[in-house]
Amino acid sequence: MFTPEDISQIEAHGLTREAAERQIEDFKRGFPYLRAVRPASAGDGILRLDGEQADRAQARYDARPEGLGIVKFVPASGAATRMFRELYAFLADGRRTEGIVQLLGCIERFAFWPELRALLPQGADERTVVETIVGRGLGYGSLPKGLVTFHRYPEACRKAVEEHLVEGAEYAASGGRVRLHFTVSPEHLSRFGELLAERVPHYERRYGVRYEIDFSVQKPSTDTLAVDSDNVPFRTEEGSLLFRPAGHGALIENLAEIDADLIFIKNIDNVTTDARRGDTIRYKKVLAGVLLDLQERLFAHLDALERGGDPGPAARFLEESLCVKLPARYDAALLRSLLDRPLRVCGMVRNEGEPGGGPFWVANADGTESLQIAESNQIAPQERALLGQATYFNPVDLVCATRDRKGRRYDLARFVDPATGFISVKSSGGRELRALELPGLWNGAMAHWNTVFVEVPVTTFSPVKVVGDLLRPEHQ
C-alpha cells in the first residue's frame, strides 16, 4: 500500500507505518455510535445552583490557596473562513444574502470599520469593500478569529485575543500572574506575538498583573491520512500522500503539557464587552469553586479506599456528586479506577437552537453510565429523536483539573475513547476525499474523565460564528 517515499513522508509527520495502517483500517471499519441513554437535564445530570449555592462556590474559588497554579487555555488556531463565508459567496457570484445586506448597510457599526475605512479608496464600491475585508487589506479571510477586531471602546478597539487577556486578569490571576496558553497555527505565530507584545503592557498596567503567555501548535503527528471513496490513500497531483489536521481533538496532547492545578478552557470567539462581562466572570469562578470542592472530596474518598475503608461513601459520592451510575455489582477496585481520573466541570446553557454538542447520559462498556458531551454525528440515526429532547447546549466552558491526589499530571491519552472519532467528506483540488477526525477535545478526548455539568446563564455565551454576530448587543 505504501511506497518507500510514502514511508518517508509518514515518518516525517512523526507517525509510523503501523499508525498509518491503523488509520486506513478506521476508514474501512468506521466508528460505532455512542450508546446514548437520554439527554441530561436539570436534576438529572445538570446541576442547577440557586443564588446562595453559587455564592458559596464563588467564595470557595476566591479563597483558593495563593499558590494555586492556574492557566487559561484557548484554542485559537482555526481560520475565520466560516465567519466570512457569505462574503466569499458575494465575491464569487454577487449573491446578496441577508448577511451581506446587513454587513454593507451597517458597515460603520463594526469595530473594524476605522481600520477598514483607512484602507478603502475614495468612493469604493460594495465589491471593493468586501474584498478589502477578506482579501488584500484587512485580510480577515485568511486570519484566525483571534486577530479579528471584535469590539470598539472609547479609548481603542480590541481584537478577540485581547478580550481573553482581560478575562484572564478578571478570574485567572494567581499571585499577581495571569498565565494564558493559546494554540495557534504556525503561520500565525508571529502575528499573535507581535500583537501581544504591543498590547500586553497596557493590560498589565490597567489590571496590575503580569502576563505569562505561551503558544503551541497542533502537532504534525496528530494529522491523519485522507483516503478516496474506496478507502485507498488519497494522493495529490504530485503523487504524495495527503495529510490533514484531525480536528480540535488533537489538542489533547497540547493540553496534556499544561502544568497547572486548574485549567480554564474557552473558545477564542466566545467573548463579550467589558459592560456585559459580569456573568462570565462570576460563573467562571462558580465553576472553579464547584471543581475545587469536588476534588477535595474525591481525594478524601480515594484516600479512604486506599486505607481499606468502607466503599459505601465513595460509591454514593460517585453516583450523587459525579453522576456515575454504577453497575449492580462493583468492588473497591472499580471505585478507585472511576475516581482516579482527571476532573472537569462544564458550564451548560439552555438550548436556544445553537448547533453543537449537548450533554447526554451514555452507557459504557464497564457497566456504568456517565455524562458525555455528544455531537449529533455520534448519535445513531434511529436514536436521533433524543437530540430533539435535549434542553441544554455545550458552549465549551470548562474548568479542568489534570493532576492526581499526589500532584502528578495524568497521562491524558489514557482517558481518550479512540472509538469516538468520525469520518467526514471533504475535497482537495476539486476531488472528493474522506477525512478522519480524532475524538473531539471536549467529546471523546475527555470521554473517560470525571464530568459534572452545571447550568450557567446564556449571558455567558457570546460566540461569533458569522461576521453579523458582531452586531449583536453583546458585541456592541
Tab-separated table of C-alpha atoms in Angstrom, residues 8-461:
chain	number	residue	atom	x	y	z
A	8	SER	CA	9.485	8.659	4.494
A	9	GLN	CA	6.584	11.115	4.311
A	10	ILE	CA	4.724	9.289	7.099
A	11	GLU	CA	7.764	9.299	9.351
A	12	ALA	CA	8.398	12.978	8.620
A	13	HIS	CA	4.978	13.603	10.176
A	14	GLY	CA	6.075	11.815	13.338
A	15	LEU	CA	3.935	8.765	12.544
A	16	THR	CA	4.812	5.141	11.990
A	17	ARG	CA	3.737	2.910	9.140
A	18	GLU	CA	1.678	0.904	11.629
A	19	ALA	CA	-0.168	4.030	12.791
A	20	ALA	CA	-0.956	4.984	9.191
A	21	GLU	CA	-2.258	1.480	8.507
A	22	ARG	CA	-4.485	1.706	11.594
A	23	GLN	CA	-5.956	4.906	10.195
A	24	ILE	CA	-6.785	3.128	6.940
A	25	GLU	CA	-8.497	0.388	8.959
A	26	ASP	CA	-10.516	3.041	10.817
A	27	PHE	CA	-11.809	4.276	7.474
A	28	LYS	CA	-12.799	0.764	6.484
A	29	ARG	CA	-14.461	-0.158	9.794
A	30	GLY	CA	-15.968	3.197	10.630
A	31	PHE	CA	-16.761	4.188	14.210
A	32	PRO	CA	-19.542	2.959	16.487
A	33	TYR	CA	-22.203	5.338	17.730
A	34	LEU	CA	-22.367	6.349	21.352
A	35	ARG	CA	-24.794	4.331	23.437
A	36	ALA	CA	-26.784	7.414	24.374
A	37	VAL	CA	-29.359	6.714	27.082
A	38	ARG	CA	-31.076	10.105	27.446
A	39	PRO	CA	-30.239	13.798	27.419
A	40	ALA	CA	-29.005	15.229	30.697
A	41	SER	CA	-31.483	17.633	32.261
A	42	ALA	CA	-31.851	19.772	35.363
A	43	GLY	CA	-31.753	17.416	38.357
A	44	ASP	CA	-30.721	14.508	36.136
A	45	GLY	CA	-27.117	15.230	35.228
A	46	ILE	CA	-27.323	19.045	35.206
A	47	LEU	CA	-26.590	20.783	38.497
A	48	ARG	CA	-28.679	23.928	38.878
A	49	LEU	CA	-27.367	26.201	41.614
A	50	ASP	CA	-29.503	28.738	43.413
A	51	GLY	CA	-28.057	32.152	44.266
A	52	GLU	CA	-26.763	31.098	47.665
A	53	GLN	CA	-25.097	27.949	46.313
A	54	ALA	CA	-23.478	29.951	43.518
A	55	ASP	CA	-22.233	32.486	46.071
A	56	ARG	CA	-20.646	29.713	48.145
A	57	ALA	CA	-18.945	28.203	45.101
A	58	GLN	CA	-17.597	31.588	44.044
A	59	ALA	CA	-16.351	32.247	47.584
A	60	ARG	CA	-14.668	28.828	47.588
A	61	TYR	CA	-12.700	29.806	44.498
A	62	ASP	CA	-11.943	33.322	45.745
A	63	ALA	CA	-10.491	31.756	48.915
A	64	ARG	CA	-8.224	29.417	46.940
A	65	PRO	CA	-4.633	28.956	48.076
A	66	GLU	CA	-2.349	31.745	46.883
A	67	GLY	CA	-0.006	29.309	45.166
A	68	LEU	CA	-2.670	27.506	43.139
A	69	GLY	CA	-1.410	27.184	39.567
A	70	ILE	CA	-3.974	28.453	37.059
A	71	VAL	CA	-3.861	28.538	33.249
A	72	LYS	CA	-6.407	29.846	30.781
A	73	PHE	CA	-6.232	27.566	27.714
A	74	VAL	CA	-7.669	28.993	24.496
A	75	PRO	CA	-7.898	27.008	21.231
A	76	ALA	CA	-7.216	29.761	18.688
A	77	SER	CA	-5.826	28.101	15.583
A	78	GLY	CA	-8.936	27.868	13.431
A	79	ALA	CA	-9.143	30.256	10.475
A	80	ALA	CA	-12.127	32.637	10.294
A	81	THR	CA	-13.157	31.213	6.908
A	82	ARG	CA	-16.670	30.228	8.001
A	83	MET	CA	-17.147	33.601	9.683
A	84	PHE	CA	-16.751	35.277	6.283
A	85	ARG	CA	-18.312	32.587	4.082
A	86	GLU	CA	-21.096	34.859	2.803
A	87	LEU	CA	-18.540	37.470	1.792
A	88	TYR	CA	-16.717	34.950	-0.382
A	89	ALA	CA	-20.013	33.908	-1.981
A	90	PHE	CA	-20.748	37.561	-2.785
A	91	LEU	CA	-17.358	37.954	-4.446
A	92	ALA	CA	-17.837	34.738	-6.424
A	93	ASP	CA	-21.309	35.352	-7.858
A	94	GLY	CA	-22.700	38.585	-6.430
A	95	ARG	CA	-25.069	36.704	-4.124
A	96	ARG	CA	-26.714	39.301	-1.814
A	97	THR	CA	-27.664	37.216	1.194
A	98	GLU	CA	-29.226	38.676	4.303
A	99	GLY	CA	-25.778	38.710	5.889
A	100	ILE	CA	-24.290	40.742	3.027
A	101	VAL	CA	-27.152	43.263	3.140
A	102	GLN	CA	-26.635	43.619	6.886
A	103	LEU	CA	-22.862	43.971	6.533
A	104	LEU	CA	-22.994	46.673	3.862
A	105	GLY	CA	-25.894	48.515	5.449
A	106	CYS	CA	-24.332	48.647	8.905
A	107	ILE	CA	-20.648	48.716	7.996
A	108	GLU	CA	-19.861	51.700	10.234
A	109	ARG	CA	-21.138	49.821	13.312
A	110	PHE	CA	-18.440	47.156	13.066
A	111	ALA	CA	-15.464	47.620	15.375
A	112	PHE	CA	-13.111	47.050	12.438
A	113	TRP	CA	-14.627	49.976	10.490
A	114	PRO	CA	-11.895	52.520	11.393
A	115	GLU	CA	-9.206	50.108	10.124
A	116	LEU	CA	-11.227	49.297	7.030
A	117	ARG	CA	-12.020	52.933	6.219
A	118	ALA	CA	-8.314	53.814	6.267
A	119	LEU	CA	-7.686	51.187	3.579
A	120	LEU	CA	-10.571	51.976	1.224
A	121	PRO	CA	-10.105	54.221	-1.819
A	122	GLN	CA	-12.387	57.218	-2.223
A	123	GLY	CA	-15.835	56.154	-3.431
A	124	ALA	CA	-15.164	52.427	-3.023
A	125	ASP	CA	-17.998	50.254	-4.369
A	126	GLU	CA	-19.525	47.312	-2.499
A	127	ARG	CA	-17.274	44.722	-4.078
A	128	THR	CA	-14.154	46.681	-3.125
A	129	VAL	CA	-15.419	46.957	0.466
A	130	VAL	CA	-15.931	43.208	0.732
A	131	GLU	CA	-12.633	42.403	-0.989
A	132	THR	CA	-10.790	44.688	1.422
A	133	ILE	CA	-12.311	42.890	4.409
A	134	VAL	CA	-11.426	39.337	3.393
A	135	GLY	CA	-8.583	39.847	0.938
A	136	ARG	CA	-5.803	42.312	0.438
A	137	GLY	CA	-6.365	44.915	3.114
A	138	LEU	CA	-7.613	43.580	6.431
A	139	GLY	CA	-7.051	40.033	5.173
A	140	TYR	CA	-9.599	38.608	7.597
A	141	GLY	CA	-10.461	35.695	5.340
A	142	SER	CA	-7.073	34.113	5.954
A	143	LEU	CA	-6.611	35.117	9.597
A	144	PRO	CA	-7.711	33.266	12.721
A	145	LYS	CA	-10.572	34.815	14.687
A	146	GLY	CA	-8.201	35.846	17.459
A	147	LEU	CA	-6.714	38.506	15.162
A	148	VAL	CA	-10.065	39.946	14.051
A	149	THR	CA	-11.177	43.228	15.647
A	150	PHE	CA	-14.305	42.374	17.655
A	151	HIS	CA	-15.122	45.309	19.945
A	152	ARG	CA	-14.921	49.090	19.977
A	153	TYR	CA	-14.267	51.108	23.145
A	154	PRO	CA	-13.898	54.868	23.551
A	155	GLU	CA	-10.152	54.580	24.012
A	156	ALA	CA	-9.395	51.836	21.452
A	157	CYS	CA	-10.674	48.764	19.629
A	158	ARG	CA	-9.884	45.222	20.732
A	159	LYS	CA	-9.235	42.050	18.845
A	160	ALA	CA	-10.689	38.805	20.178
A	161	VAL	CA	-7.399	37.678	21.691
A	162	GLU	CA	-7.234	40.887	23.742
A	163	GLU	CA	-10.572	40.131	25.382
A	164	HIS	CA	-9.036	36.909	26.677
A	165	LEU	CA	-6.274	38.959	28.290
A	166	VAL	CA	-8.958	40.950	30.092
A	167	GLU	CA	-10.870	37.823	31.128
A	168	GLY	CA	-7.687	36.235	32.389
A	169	ALA	CA	-6.969	39.196	34.652
A	170	GLU	CA	-10.527	39.068	35.999
A	171	TYR	CA	-10.723	35.404	37.043
A	172	ALA	CA	-7.471	33.528	36.320
A	173	ALA	CA	-4.865	35.561	38.216
A	174	SER	CA	-2.781	33.770	40.826
A	175	GLY	CA	-0.113	35.509	42.853
A	176	GLY	CA	-0.294	38.508	40.543
A	177	ARG	CA	0.384	36.320	37.481
A	178	VAL	CA	-2.000	35.582	34.630
A	179	ARG	CA	-0.945	32.561	32.617
A	180	LEU	CA	-2.528	32.117	29.201
A	181	HIS	CA	-1.903	29.443	26.609
A	182	PHE	CA	-3.084	29.823	23.013
A	183	THR	CA	-2.999	27.041	20.443
A	184	VAL	CA	-2.324	28.664	17.073
A	185	SER	CA	-1.360	27.739	13.532
A	186	PRO	CA	2.378	28.002	12.798
A	187	GLU	CA	1.830	30.596	10.067
A	188	HIS	CA	0.116	32.951	12.527
A	189	LEU	CA	2.517	32.666	15.456
A	190	SER	CA	4.416	35.817	14.575
A	191	ARG	CA	1.234	37.879	14.151
A	192	PHE	CA	-0.039	36.834	17.570
A	193	GLY	CA	3.357	37.502	19.106
A	194	GLU	CA	3.614	40.984	17.601
A	195	LEU	CA	0.107	41.988	18.663
A	196	LEU	CA	0.527	40.769	22.223
A	197	ALA	CA	3.961	42.323	22.593
A	198	GLU	CA	2.329	45.633	21.724
A	199	ARG	CA	-0.824	45.299	23.840
A	200	VAL	CA	0.200	43.322	26.941
A	201	PRO	CA	1.942	46.258	28.710
A	202	HIS	CA	-1.317	48.255	28.516
A	203	TYR	CA	-3.345	45.495	30.179
A	204	GLU	CA	-0.673	44.844	32.773
A	205	ARG	CA	-0.840	48.482	33.838
A	206	ARG	CA	-4.622	48.507	33.774
A	207	TYR	CA	-5.127	45.375	35.872
A	208	GLY	CA	-1.970	45.369	37.977
A	209	VAL	CA	-0.937	41.887	36.855
A	210	ARG	CA	1.909	40.231	34.993
A	211	TYR	CA	1.029	38.126	31.982
A	212	GLU	CA	2.837	34.919	31.132
A	213	ILE	CA	1.721	33.892	27.665
A	214	ASP	CA	2.818	30.925	25.634
A	215	PHE	CA	1.730	29.212	22.461
A	216	SER	CA	1.650	25.757	20.993
A	217	VAL	CA	0.786	24.381	17.586
A	218	GLN	CA	-1.096	21.256	16.674
A	219	LYS	CA	1.480	18.520	16.371
A	220	PRO	CA	2.057	17.100	12.865
A	221	SER	CA	1.971	13.627	14.414
A	222	THR	CA	-1.763	14.124	15.062
A	223	ASP	CA	-2.519	14.710	11.373
A	224	THR	CA	-4.415	11.939	9.635
A	225	LEU	CA	-4.315	10.461	6.156
A	226	ALA	CA	-7.039	11.239	3.641
A	227	VAL	CA	-8.497	8.454	1.504
A	228	ASP	CA	-10.664	8.247	-1.605
A	229	SER	CA	-14.133	6.703	-1.787
A	230	ASP	CA	-12.566	3.214	-1.936
A	231	ASN	CA	-10.518	3.869	1.243
A	232	VAL	CA	-7.316	3.959	-0.771
A	233	PRO	CA	-4.833	6.670	0.331
A	234	PHE	CA	-5.646	9.936	-1.444
A	235	ARG	CA	-2.776	11.326	-3.466
A	236	THR	CA	-2.010	14.840	-4.611
A	237	GLU	CA	-1.329	15.680	-8.234
A	238	GLU	CA	2.362	15.170	-7.425
A	239	GLY	CA	1.614	11.645	-6.190
A	240	SER	CA	2.307	12.245	-2.494
A	241	LEU	CA	0.033	11.293	0.385
A	242	LEU	CA	-2.351	13.934	1.705
A	243	PHE	CA	-2.371	14.535	5.456
A	244	ARG	CA	-4.995	16.714	7.103
A	245	PRO	CA	-5.310	18.244	10.588
A	246	ALA	CA	-7.509	15.912	12.600
A	247	GLY	CA	-9.718	18.482	14.348
A	248	HIS	CA	-9.517	20.029	17.800
A	249	GLY	CA	-9.314	16.597	19.417
A	250	ALA	CA	-5.630	16.633	18.501
A	251	LEU	CA	-5.180	19.378	21.093
A	252	ILE	CA	-5.462	16.860	23.940
A	253	GLU	CA	-1.691	16.472	23.524
A	254	ASN	CA	-1.220	20.221	23.901
A	255	LEU	CA	-3.462	20.233	26.962
A	256	ALA	CA	-1.504	17.356	28.482
A	257	GLU	CA	1.620	19.532	28.526
A	258	ILE	CA	-0.008	22.295	30.604
A	259	ASP	CA	1.473	22.304	34.104
A	260	ALA	CA	-1.265	23.729	36.338
A	261	ASP	CA	-3.696	22.867	39.120
A	262	LEU	CA	-6.678	24.427	37.362
A	263	ILE	CA	-7.159	24.932	33.624
A	264	PHE	CA	-9.922	27.101	32.206
A	265	ILE	CA	-10.870	26.231	28.609
A	266	LYS	CA	-12.864	28.546	26.381
A	267	ASN	CA	-13.082	29.122	22.624
A	268	ILE	CA	-11.395	32.175	21.118
A	269	ASP	CA	-14.644	33.649	19.713
A	270	ASN	CA	-16.735	33.370	22.898
A	271	VAL	CA	-16.070	36.803	24.404
A	272	THR	CA	-18.102	39.880	25.205
A	273	THR	CA	-17.509	43.500	26.139
A	274	ASP	CA	-16.482	44.950	29.500
A	275	ALA	CA	-20.014	46.179	30.182
A	276	ARG	CA	-21.516	42.686	29.778
A	277	ARG	CA	-18.780	40.523	31.253
A	278	GLY	CA	-20.117	40.300	34.812
A	279	ASP	CA	-21.891	36.954	34.477
A	280	THR	CA	-18.914	35.456	32.635
A	281	ILE	CA	-16.531	36.359	35.465
A	282	ARG	CA	-18.914	35.228	38.198
A	283	TYR	CA	-19.711	31.860	36.672
A	284	LYS	CA	-16.148	31.051	35.725
A	285	LYS	CA	-15.410	31.403	39.429
A	286	VAL	CA	-18.516	29.402	40.317
A	287	LEU	CA	-17.461	26.500	38.078
A	288	ALA	CA	-13.953	26.570	39.537
A	289	GLY	CA	-15.346	26.625	43.079
A	290	VAL	CA	-17.525	23.607	42.328
A	291	LEU	CA	-14.474	21.794	40.961
A	292	LEU	CA	-12.290	22.568	43.977
A	293	ASP	CA	-14.962	21.279	46.350
A	294	LEU	CA	-15.495	18.103	44.328
A	295	GLN	CA	-11.766	17.497	44.028
A	296	GLU	CA	-11.223	17.783	47.777
A	297	ARG	CA	-13.953	15.234	48.486
A	298	LEU	CA	-12.813	12.962	45.644
A	299	PHE	CA	-9.269	12.825	47.010
A	300	ALA	CA	-10.612	12.063	50.501
A	301	HIS	CA	-12.615	9.109	49.179
A	302	LEU	CA	-9.589	7.780	47.298
A	303	ASP	CA	-7.513	8.011	50.462
A	304	ALA	CA	-10.201	6.149	52.414
A	305	LEU	CA	-10.385	3.374	49.812
A	306	GLU	CA	-6.609	3.051	49.816
A	307	ARG	CA	-6.724	2.515	53.575
A	308	GLY	CA	-9.303	-0.251	53.105
A	309	GLY	CA	-12.267	1.754	54.337
A	310	ASP	CA	-15.966	1.152	53.686
A	311	PRO	CA	-16.599	1.603	49.930
A	312	GLY	CA	-20.164	2.806	50.510
A	313	PRO	CA	-19.386	6.532	50.898
A	314	ALA	CA	-17.214	6.528	47.762
A	315	ALA	CA	-19.968	4.783	45.783
A	316	ARG	CA	-22.541	7.339	46.949
A	317	PHE	CA	-20.188	10.196	46.042
A	318	LEU	CA	-19.700	8.785	42.539
A	319	GLU	CA	-23.424	8.446	41.952
A	320	GLU	CA	-24.689	11.566	43.696
A	321	SER	CA	-21.895	14.068	43.013
A	322	LEU	CA	-20.001	12.787	39.959
A	323	CYS	CA	-23.080	11.477	38.118
A	324	VAL	CA	-21.732	7.973	37.542
A	325	LYS	CA	-24.393	5.251	37.601
A	326	LEU	CA	-22.696	2.165	39.000
A	327	PRO	CA	-23.497	-1.398	37.887
A	328	ALA	CA	-25.432	-3.612	40.260
A	329	ARG	CA	-22.221	-5.317	41.361
A	330	TYR	CA	-18.985	-3.423	41.912
A	331	ASP	CA	-15.903	-3.598	44.096
A	332	ALA	CA	-13.397	-1.186	45.599
A	333	ALA	CA	-11.062	-1.608	42.615
A	334	LEU	CA	-13.742	-0.320	40.229
A	335	LEU	CA	-14.481	2.596	42.557
A	336	ARG	CA	-10.802	3.535	42.698
A	337	SER	CA	-10.448	3.385	38.916
A	338	LEU	CA	-13.526	5.586	38.466
A	339	LEU	CA	-12.343	8.167	40.998
A	340	ASP	CA	-8.702	8.298	39.918
A	341	ARG	CA	-9.291	10.293	36.740
A	342	PRO	CA	-8.985	13.870	35.507
A	343	LEU	CA	-11.902	16.039	36.578
A	344	ARG	CA	-13.833	18.638	34.600
A	345	VAL	CA	-16.753	20.884	35.459
A	346	CYS	CA	-18.592	22.130	32.373
A	347	GLY	CA	-20.953	25.057	32.076
A	348	MET	CA	-24.167	24.285	30.189
A	349	VAL	CA	-26.628	26.823	28.824
A	350	ARG	CA	-30.260	26.351	27.941
A	351	ASN	CA	-30.611	25.168	24.363
A	352	GLU	CA	-31.753	28.077	22.211
A	353	GLY	CA	-31.167	26.483	18.834
A	354	GLU	CA	-27.375	26.805	18.673
A	355	PRO	CA	-25.658	23.998	16.713
A	356	GLY	CA	-23.126	21.836	18.502
A	357	GLY	CA	-22.709	19.281	21.250
A	358	GLY	CA	-25.086	18.619	24.088
A	359	PRO	CA	-24.971	16.790	27.440
A	360	PHE	CA	-26.080	13.155	27.447
A	361	TRP	CA	-26.110	10.131	29.698
A	362	VAL	CA	-24.121	7.394	27.952
A	363	ALA	CA	-23.818	3.672	28.689
A	364	ASN	CA	-20.199	2.472	28.996
A	365	ALA	CA	-18.569	-0.902	28.368
A	366	ASP	CA	-17.783	-1.351	32.092
A	367	GLY	CA	-21.474	-1.356	33.001
A	368	THR	CA	-21.561	2.231	34.238
A	369	GLU	CA	-23.455	5.207	32.881
A	370	SER	CA	-21.780	8.607	32.835
A	371	LEU	CA	-22.106	12.080	31.398
A	372	GLN	CA	-20.693	12.928	27.973
A	373	ILE	CA	-20.794	15.908	25.639
A	374	ALA	CA	-22.093	14.325	22.445
A	375	GLU	CA	-22.165	15.695	18.907
A	376	SER	CA	-25.117	14.910	16.669
A	377	ASN	CA	-22.984	12.692	14.409
A	378	GLN	CA	-22.199	10.470	17.408
A	379	ILE	CA	-25.865	9.543	17.888
A	380	ALA	CA	-27.246	6.616	15.857
A	381	PRO	CA	-29.847	7.618	13.218
A	382	GLN	CA	-32.542	5.557	14.946
A	383	GLU	CA	-31.874	7.454	18.183
A	384	ARG	CA	-31.792	10.980	16.721
A	385	ALA	CA	-35.108	11.709	18.438
A	386	LEU	CA	-33.029	12.086	21.602
A	387	LEU	CA	-31.465	15.209	20.099
A	388	GLY	CA	-34.865	16.844	19.944
A	389	GLN	CA	-35.359	16.142	23.643
A	390	ALA	CA	-32.126	17.867	24.671
A	391	THR	CA	-32.715	21.032	26.687
A	392	TYR	CA	-29.095	22.109	27.165
A	393	PHE	CA	-26.194	23.037	24.938
A	394	ASN	CA	-22.422	22.846	25.456
A	395	PRO	CA	-20.817	26.282	24.975
A	396	VAL	CA	-17.261	24.967	25.542
A	397	ASP	CA	-16.979	26.462	29.017
A	398	LEU	CA	-14.793	24.106	31.038
A	399	VAL	CA	-12.694	24.130	34.181
A	400	CYS	CA	-10.340	21.160	34.426
A	401	ALA	CA	-8.060	19.514	36.976
A	402	THR	CA	-5.454	17.235	35.420
A	403	ARG	CA	-3.394	16.246	38.481
A	404	ASP	CA	-3.929	13.250	40.735
A	405	ARG	CA	-4.099	13.485	44.521
A	406	LYS	CA	-0.308	13.274	44.761
A	407	GLY	CA	0.150	16.227	42.426
A	408	ARG	CA	1.242	14.213	39.405
A	409	ARG	CA	-0.080	15.071	35.974
A	410	TYR	CA	-2.322	12.444	34.470
A	411	ASP	CA	-1.378	10.901	31.141
A	412	LEU	CA	-4.418	12.316	29.345
A	413	ALA	CA	-4.008	9.913	26.422
A	414	ARG	CA	-5.187	7.123	28.770
A	415	PHE	CA	-8.598	8.756	29.093
A	416	VAL	CA	-9.376	9.202	25.390
A	417	ASP	CA	-12.002	6.982	23.785
A	418	PRO	CA	-10.471	6.258	20.342
A	419	ALA	CA	-13.783	4.788	19.157
A	420	THR	CA	-15.372	8.249	19.176
A	421	GLY	CA	-13.589	9.574	16.102
A	422	PHE	CA	-15.611	10.177	12.968
A	423	ILE	CA	-15.250	10.384	9.200
A	424	SER	CA	-16.212	13.423	7.132
A	425	VAL	CA	-16.335	14.150	3.399
A	426	LYS	CA	-14.076	16.955	2.166
A	427	SER	CA	-12.407	17.903	-1.096
A	428	SER	CA	-8.977	18.829	-2.403
A	429	GLY	CA	-8.270	20.268	-5.833
A	430	GLY	CA	-11.876	19.657	-6.808
A	431	ARG	CA	-11.684	15.959	-5.902
A	432	GLU	CA	-13.752	14.437	-3.126
A	433	LEU	CA	-11.967	12.721	-0.244
A	434	ARG	CA	-12.727	11.147	3.101
A	435	ALA	CA	-11.120	12.708	6.177
A	436	LEU	CA	-10.551	11.203	9.607
A	437	GLU	CA	-11.319	13.350	12.647
A	438	LEU	CA	-9.876	12.438	16.023
A	439	PRO	CA	-12.193	12.314	19.062
A	440	GLY	CA	-13.128	15.927	19.845
A	441	LEU	CA	-11.258	17.714	22.632
A	442	TRP	CA	-14.297	18.042	24.906
A	443	ASN	CA	-16.031	14.962	23.472
A	444	GLY	CA	-14.208	11.680	23.010
A	445	ALA	CA	-10.802	13.037	24.046
A	446	MET	CA	-12.250	13.563	27.547
A	447	ALA	CA	-14.640	10.608	27.447
A	448	HIS	CA	-13.145	8.894	30.499
A	449	TRP	CA	-12.798	11.982	32.690
A	450	ASN	CA	-14.999	12.563	35.702
A	451	THR	CA	-17.543	15.056	34.441
A	452	VAL	CA	-20.000	17.383	36.147
A	453	PHE	CA	-22.402	19.677	34.280
A	454	VAL	CA	-23.550	22.961	35.819
A	455	GLU	CA	-26.183	25.277	34.375
A	456	VAL	CA	-24.820	28.746	33.593
A	457	PRO	CA	-26.696	31.794	32.256
A	458	VAL	CA	-26.951	32.219	28.497
A	459	THR	CA	-25.334	35.641	29.032
A	460	THR	CA	-22.020	33.802	29.479
A	461	PHE	CA	-22.246	32.569	25.873
